[in-house]
mmCIF file of C-alpha atoms in Angstrom:
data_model
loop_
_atom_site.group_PDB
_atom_site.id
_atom_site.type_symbol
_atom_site.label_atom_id
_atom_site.label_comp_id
_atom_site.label_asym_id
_atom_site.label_seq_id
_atom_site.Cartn_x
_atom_site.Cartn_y
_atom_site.Cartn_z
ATOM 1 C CA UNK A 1 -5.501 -18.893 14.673
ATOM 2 C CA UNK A 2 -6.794 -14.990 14.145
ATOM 3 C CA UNK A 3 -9.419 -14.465 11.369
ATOM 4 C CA UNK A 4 -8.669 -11.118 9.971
ATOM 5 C CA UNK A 5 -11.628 -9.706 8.299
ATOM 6 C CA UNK A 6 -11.502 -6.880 5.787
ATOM 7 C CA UNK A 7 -14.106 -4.933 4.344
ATOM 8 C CA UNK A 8 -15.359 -3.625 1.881
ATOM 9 C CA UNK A 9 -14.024 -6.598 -0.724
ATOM 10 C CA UNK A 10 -13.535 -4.066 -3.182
ATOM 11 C CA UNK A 11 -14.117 0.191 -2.595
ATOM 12 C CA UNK A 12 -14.650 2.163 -5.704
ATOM 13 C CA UNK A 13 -13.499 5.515 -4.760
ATOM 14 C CA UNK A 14 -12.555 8.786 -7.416
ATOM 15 C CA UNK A 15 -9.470 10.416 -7.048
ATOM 16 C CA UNK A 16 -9.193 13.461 -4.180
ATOM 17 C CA UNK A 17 -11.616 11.822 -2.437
ATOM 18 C CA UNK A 18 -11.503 9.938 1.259
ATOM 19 C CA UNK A 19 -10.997 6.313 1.329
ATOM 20 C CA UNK A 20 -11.647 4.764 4.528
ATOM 21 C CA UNK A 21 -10.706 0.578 4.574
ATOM 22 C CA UNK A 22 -11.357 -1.673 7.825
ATOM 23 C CA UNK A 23 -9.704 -4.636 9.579
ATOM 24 C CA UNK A 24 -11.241 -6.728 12.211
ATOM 25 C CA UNK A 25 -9.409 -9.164 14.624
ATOM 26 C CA UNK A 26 -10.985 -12.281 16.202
ATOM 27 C CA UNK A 27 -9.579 -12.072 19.039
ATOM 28 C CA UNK A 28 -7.437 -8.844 20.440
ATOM 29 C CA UNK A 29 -3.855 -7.982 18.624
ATOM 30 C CA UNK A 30 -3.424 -5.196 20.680
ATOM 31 C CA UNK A 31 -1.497 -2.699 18.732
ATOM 32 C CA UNK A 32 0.276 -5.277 16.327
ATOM 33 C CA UNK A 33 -1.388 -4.658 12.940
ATOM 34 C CA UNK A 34 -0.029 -3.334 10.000
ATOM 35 C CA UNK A 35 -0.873 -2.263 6.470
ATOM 36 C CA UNK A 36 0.771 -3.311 3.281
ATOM 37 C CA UNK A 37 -0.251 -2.010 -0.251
ATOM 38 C CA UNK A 38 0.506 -4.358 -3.180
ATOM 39 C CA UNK A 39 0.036 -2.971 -6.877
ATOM 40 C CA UNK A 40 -0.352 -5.242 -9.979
ATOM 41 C CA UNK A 41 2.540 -7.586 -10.680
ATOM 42 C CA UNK A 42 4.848 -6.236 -7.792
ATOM 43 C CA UNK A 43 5.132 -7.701 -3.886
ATOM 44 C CA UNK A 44 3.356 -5.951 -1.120
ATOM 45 C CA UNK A 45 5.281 -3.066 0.421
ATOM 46 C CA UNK A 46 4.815 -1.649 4.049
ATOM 47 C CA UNK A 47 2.496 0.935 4.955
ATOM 48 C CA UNK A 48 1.450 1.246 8.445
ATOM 49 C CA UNK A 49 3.196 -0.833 11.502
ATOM 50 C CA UNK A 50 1.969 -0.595 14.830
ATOM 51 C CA UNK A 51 -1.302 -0.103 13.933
ATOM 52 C CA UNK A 52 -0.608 3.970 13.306
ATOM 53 C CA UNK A 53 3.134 4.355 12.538
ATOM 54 C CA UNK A 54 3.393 4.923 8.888
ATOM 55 C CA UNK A 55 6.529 3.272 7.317
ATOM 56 C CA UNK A 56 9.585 5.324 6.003
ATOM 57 C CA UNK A 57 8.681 7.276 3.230
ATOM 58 C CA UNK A 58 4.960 6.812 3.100
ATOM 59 C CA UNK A 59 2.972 9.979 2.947
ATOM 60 C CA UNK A 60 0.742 11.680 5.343
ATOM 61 C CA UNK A 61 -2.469 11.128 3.224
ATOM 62 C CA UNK A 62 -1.970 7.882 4.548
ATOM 63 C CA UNK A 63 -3.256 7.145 8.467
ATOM 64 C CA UNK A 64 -3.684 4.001 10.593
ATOM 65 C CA UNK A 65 -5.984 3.866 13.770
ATOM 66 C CA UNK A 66 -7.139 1.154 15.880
ATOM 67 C CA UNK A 67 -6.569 -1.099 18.445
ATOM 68 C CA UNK A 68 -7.436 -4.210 20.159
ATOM 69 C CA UNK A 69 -9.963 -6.159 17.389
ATOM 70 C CA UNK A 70 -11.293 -3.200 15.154
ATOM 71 C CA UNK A 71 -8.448 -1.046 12.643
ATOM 72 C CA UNK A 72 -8.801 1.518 9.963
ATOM 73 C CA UNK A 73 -6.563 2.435 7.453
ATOM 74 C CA UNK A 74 -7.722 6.318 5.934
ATOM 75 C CA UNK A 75 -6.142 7.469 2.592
ATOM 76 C CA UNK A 76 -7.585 10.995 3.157
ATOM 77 C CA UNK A 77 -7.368 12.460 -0.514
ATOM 78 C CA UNK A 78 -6.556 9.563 -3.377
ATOM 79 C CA UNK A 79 -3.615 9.891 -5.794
ATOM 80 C CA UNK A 80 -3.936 7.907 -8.873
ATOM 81 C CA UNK A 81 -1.042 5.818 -7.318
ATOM 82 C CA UNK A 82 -2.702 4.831 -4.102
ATOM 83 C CA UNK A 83 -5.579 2.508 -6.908
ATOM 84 C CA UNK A 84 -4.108 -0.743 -5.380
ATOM 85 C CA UNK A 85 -4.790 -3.686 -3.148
ATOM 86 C CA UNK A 86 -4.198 -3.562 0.855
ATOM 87 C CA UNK A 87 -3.630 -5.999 3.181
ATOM 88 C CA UNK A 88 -3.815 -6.209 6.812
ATOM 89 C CA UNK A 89 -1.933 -8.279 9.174
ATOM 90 C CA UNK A 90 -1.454 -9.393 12.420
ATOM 91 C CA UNK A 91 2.152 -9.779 14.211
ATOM 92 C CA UNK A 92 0.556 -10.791 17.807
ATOM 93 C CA UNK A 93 0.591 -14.242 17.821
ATOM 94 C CA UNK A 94 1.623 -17.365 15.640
ATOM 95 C CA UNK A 95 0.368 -18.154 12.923
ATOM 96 C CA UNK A 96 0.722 -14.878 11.703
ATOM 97 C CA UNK A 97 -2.232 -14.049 9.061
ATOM 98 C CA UNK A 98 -3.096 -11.751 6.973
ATOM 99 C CA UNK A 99 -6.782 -10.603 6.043
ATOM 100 C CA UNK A 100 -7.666 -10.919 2.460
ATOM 101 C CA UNK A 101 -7.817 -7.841 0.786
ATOM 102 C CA UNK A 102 -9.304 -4.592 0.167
ATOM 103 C CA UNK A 103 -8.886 -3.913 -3.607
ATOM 104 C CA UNK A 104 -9.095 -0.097 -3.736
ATOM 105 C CA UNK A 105 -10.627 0.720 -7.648
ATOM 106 C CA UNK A 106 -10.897 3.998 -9.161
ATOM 107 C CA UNK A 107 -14.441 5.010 -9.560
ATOM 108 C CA UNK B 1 19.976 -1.313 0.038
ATOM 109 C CA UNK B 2 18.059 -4.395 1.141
ATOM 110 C CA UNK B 3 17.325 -7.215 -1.313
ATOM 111 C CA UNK B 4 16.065 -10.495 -1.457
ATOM 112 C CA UNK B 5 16.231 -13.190 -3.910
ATOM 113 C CA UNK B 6 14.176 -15.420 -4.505
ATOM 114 C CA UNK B 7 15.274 -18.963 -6.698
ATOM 115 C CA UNK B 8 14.274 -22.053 -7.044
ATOM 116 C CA UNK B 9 10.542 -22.222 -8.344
ATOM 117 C CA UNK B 10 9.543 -24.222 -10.883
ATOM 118 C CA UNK B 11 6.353 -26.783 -12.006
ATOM 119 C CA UNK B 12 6.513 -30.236 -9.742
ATOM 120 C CA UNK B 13 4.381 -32.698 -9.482
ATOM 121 C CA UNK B 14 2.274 -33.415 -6.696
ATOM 122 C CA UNK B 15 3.814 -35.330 -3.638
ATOM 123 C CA UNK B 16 7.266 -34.365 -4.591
ATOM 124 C CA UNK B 17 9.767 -31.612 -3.553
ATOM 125 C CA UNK B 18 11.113 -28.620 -3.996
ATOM 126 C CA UNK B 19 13.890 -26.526 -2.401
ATOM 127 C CA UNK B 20 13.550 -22.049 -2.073
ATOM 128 C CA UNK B 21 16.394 -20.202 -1.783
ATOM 129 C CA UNK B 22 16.267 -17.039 -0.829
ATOM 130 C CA UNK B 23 19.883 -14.831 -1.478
ATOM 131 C CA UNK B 24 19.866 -11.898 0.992
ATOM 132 C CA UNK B 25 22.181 -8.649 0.931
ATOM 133 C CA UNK B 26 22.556 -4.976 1.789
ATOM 134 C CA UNK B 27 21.957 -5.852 5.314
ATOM 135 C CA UNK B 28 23.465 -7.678 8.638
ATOM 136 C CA UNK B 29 22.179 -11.159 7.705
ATOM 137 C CA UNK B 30 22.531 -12.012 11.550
ATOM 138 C CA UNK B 31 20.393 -9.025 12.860
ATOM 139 C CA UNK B 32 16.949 -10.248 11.467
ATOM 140 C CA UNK B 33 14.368 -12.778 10.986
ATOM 141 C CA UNK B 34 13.436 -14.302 7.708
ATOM 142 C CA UNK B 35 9.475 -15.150 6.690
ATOM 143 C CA UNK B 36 8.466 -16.876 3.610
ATOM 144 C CA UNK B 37 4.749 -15.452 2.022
ATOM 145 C CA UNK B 38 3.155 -17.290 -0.482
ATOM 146 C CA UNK B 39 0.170 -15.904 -2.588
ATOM 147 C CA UNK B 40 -2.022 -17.941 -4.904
ATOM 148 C CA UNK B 41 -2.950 -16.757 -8.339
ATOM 149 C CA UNK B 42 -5.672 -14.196 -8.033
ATOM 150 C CA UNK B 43 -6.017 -14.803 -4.060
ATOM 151 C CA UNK B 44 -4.491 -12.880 -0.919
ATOM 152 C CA UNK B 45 -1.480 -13.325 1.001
ATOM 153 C CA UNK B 46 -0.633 -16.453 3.058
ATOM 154 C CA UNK B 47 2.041 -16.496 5.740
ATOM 155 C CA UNK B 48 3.918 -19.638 5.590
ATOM 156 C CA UNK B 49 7.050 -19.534 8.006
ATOM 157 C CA UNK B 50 9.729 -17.898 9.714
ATOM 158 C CA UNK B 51 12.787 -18.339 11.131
ATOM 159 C CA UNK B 52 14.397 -16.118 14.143
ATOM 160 C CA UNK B 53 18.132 -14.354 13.302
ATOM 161 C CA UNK B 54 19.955 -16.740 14.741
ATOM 162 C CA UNK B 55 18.114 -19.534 13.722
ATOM 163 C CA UNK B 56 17.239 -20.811 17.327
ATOM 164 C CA UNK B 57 13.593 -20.882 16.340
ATOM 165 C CA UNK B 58 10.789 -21.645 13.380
ATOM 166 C CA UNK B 59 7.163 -21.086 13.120
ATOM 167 C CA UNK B 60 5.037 -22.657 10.269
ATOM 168 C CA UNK B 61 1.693 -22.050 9.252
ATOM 169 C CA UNK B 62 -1.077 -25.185 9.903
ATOM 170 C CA UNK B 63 -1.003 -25.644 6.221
ATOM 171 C CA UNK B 64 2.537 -26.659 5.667
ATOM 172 C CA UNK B 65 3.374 -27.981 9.335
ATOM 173 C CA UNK B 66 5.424 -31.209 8.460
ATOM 174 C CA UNK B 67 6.071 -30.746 5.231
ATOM 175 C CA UNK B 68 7.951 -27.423 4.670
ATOM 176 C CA UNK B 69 11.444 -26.157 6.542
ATOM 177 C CA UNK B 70 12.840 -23.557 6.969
ATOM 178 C CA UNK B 71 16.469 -23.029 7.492
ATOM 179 C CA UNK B 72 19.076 -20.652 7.227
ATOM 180 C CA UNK B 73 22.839 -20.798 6.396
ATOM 181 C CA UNK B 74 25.030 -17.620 7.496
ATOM 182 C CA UNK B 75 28.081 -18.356 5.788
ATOM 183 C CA UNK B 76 25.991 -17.589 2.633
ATOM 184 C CA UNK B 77 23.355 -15.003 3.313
ATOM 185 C CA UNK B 78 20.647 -17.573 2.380
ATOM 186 C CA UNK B 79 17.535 -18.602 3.757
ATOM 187 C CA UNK B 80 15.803 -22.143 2.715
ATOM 188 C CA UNK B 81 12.400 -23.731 2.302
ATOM 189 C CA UNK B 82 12.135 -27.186 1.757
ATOM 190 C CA UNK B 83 8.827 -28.127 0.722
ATOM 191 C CA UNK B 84 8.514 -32.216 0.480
ATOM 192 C CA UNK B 85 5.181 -33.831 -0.191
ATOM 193 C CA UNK B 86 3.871 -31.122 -2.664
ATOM 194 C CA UNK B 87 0.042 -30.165 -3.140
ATOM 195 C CA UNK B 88 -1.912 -28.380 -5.479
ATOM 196 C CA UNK B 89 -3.079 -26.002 -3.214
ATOM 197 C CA UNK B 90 0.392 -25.194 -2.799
ATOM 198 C CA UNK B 91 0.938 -23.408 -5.904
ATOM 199 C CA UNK B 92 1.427 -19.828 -5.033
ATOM 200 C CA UNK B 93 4.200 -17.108 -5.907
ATOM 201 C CA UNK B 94 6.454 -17.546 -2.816
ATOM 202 C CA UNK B 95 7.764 -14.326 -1.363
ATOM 203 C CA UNK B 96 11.159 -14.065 0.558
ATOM 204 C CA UNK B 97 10.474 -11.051 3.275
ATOM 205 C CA UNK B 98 12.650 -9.481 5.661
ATOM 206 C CA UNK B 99 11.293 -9.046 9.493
ATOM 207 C CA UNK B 100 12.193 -5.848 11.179
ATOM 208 C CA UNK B 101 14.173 -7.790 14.356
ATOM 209 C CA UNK B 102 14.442 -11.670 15.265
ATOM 210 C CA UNK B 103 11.630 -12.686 13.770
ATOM 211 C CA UNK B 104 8.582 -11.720 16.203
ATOM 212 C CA UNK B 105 7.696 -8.363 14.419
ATOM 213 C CA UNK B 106 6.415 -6.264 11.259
ATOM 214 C CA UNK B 107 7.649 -7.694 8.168
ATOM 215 C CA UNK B 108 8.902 -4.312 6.316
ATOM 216 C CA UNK B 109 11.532 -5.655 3.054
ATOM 217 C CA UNK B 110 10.195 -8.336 0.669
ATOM 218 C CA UNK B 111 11.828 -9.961 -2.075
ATOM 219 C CA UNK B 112 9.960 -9.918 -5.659
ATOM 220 C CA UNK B 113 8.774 -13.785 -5.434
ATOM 221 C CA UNK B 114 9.267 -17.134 -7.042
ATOM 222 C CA UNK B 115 6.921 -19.133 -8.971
ATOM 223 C CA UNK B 116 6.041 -22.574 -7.593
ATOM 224 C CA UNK B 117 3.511 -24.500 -9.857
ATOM 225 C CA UNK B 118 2.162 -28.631 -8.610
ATOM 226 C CA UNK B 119 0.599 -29.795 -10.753
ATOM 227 C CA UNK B 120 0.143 -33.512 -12.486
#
């Protein structure tokens, strides 16, 4: 199966600032990665499909890049909403996985 | 709007069963795959299955190959997940989530999860 890798395991960052979170494939997923931010006590919601395409109704602060084995998800100035946890995942092949986790704290 | 339902969680002991339910509304059942995510307590997410919209195929995770299925029933806007022969390491909150298409692409609606607990 594809090992997603995420790093850091946790990013302090303060507010207005750049966050910048990574993803890394095993083995090449082309394009099919996406993001999903889940806050405390509620289910993941989508971010970023298609390794850039942000979802309906997620803001421009928020920006996918990547391809092949190596993605980046860039939250370029931090709201006090965006202090969450994000996964990656991979929709190439079967099993799908996910990575497991960037918690994003506020610093 | 889209929602999913999750039902049917509960504590079970290990090697037995348990059925999901998952009620779905607000969109063309028919249209769109159905995945099951499970997350343990304190841990990341774990894809565990999907069916395709029209049911013609399933894909399982290693973990629960043989002992979970998946099924859907149109006539009632539900998806299923039997789980028989129960582990620990299966206790998780078990999220109902909506693909985009069939079944082969992003997940993008998911349901708010229900509680599945083995334990002796």
């Amino acid at each position: 199966e594809i090992v997603l890798t995420q790093s850091p395991a946790t990013l302090s960052v303060s507010p207005g600032e750049r966050a910048t979170l990574s993803c890394r494939a095993s083995q090449s997923i082309r394009s099919n990665l996406a993001w999903y931010q889940q806050k405390p006590g509620q289910a993941p919601g989508l971010l970023i499909y298609g390794a850039s395409t942000r979802a309906t109704g997620i803001p421009a602060r928020f920006s996918g890049s990547g391809s092949g084995t190596n993605f980046t998800l860039t939250i370029s100035s931090l709201q006090s909403e965006d202090f969450a946890v994000y996964h990656c995942q991979q929709y190439d092949d079967w099993p799908r996985t996910f990575g497991q986790g960037t918690k994003l704290e506020i610093k | 709007q889209v929602q999913l339902v999750e039902s049917g969680g509960g504590v079970v002991q290990p090697g037995k069963s348990l059925r999901l339910s998952c009620a779905a509304s607000g969109f063309t059942f028919s249209s769109f795959g159905i995945h099951w995510v499970r997350q343990a307590p304190g841990k990341g997410l774990e894809w565990v299955a999907v069916i395709w919209n029209d049911g013609s195929k399933q894909y399982y995770a290693d973990s629960v190959k043989g002992r979970f299925t998946i099924s859907r029933d149109k006539s009632k806007n539900t998806v299923s997940l039997q789980m028989d022969s129960l582990r620990v390491e299966d206790t998780a909150l078990y999220y109902c989530a909506r693909d985009s298409g069939s079944g082969w692409y992003v997940i993008n609606h998911w349901g708010q999860g229900t509680l599945v607990t083995v334990s002796s």
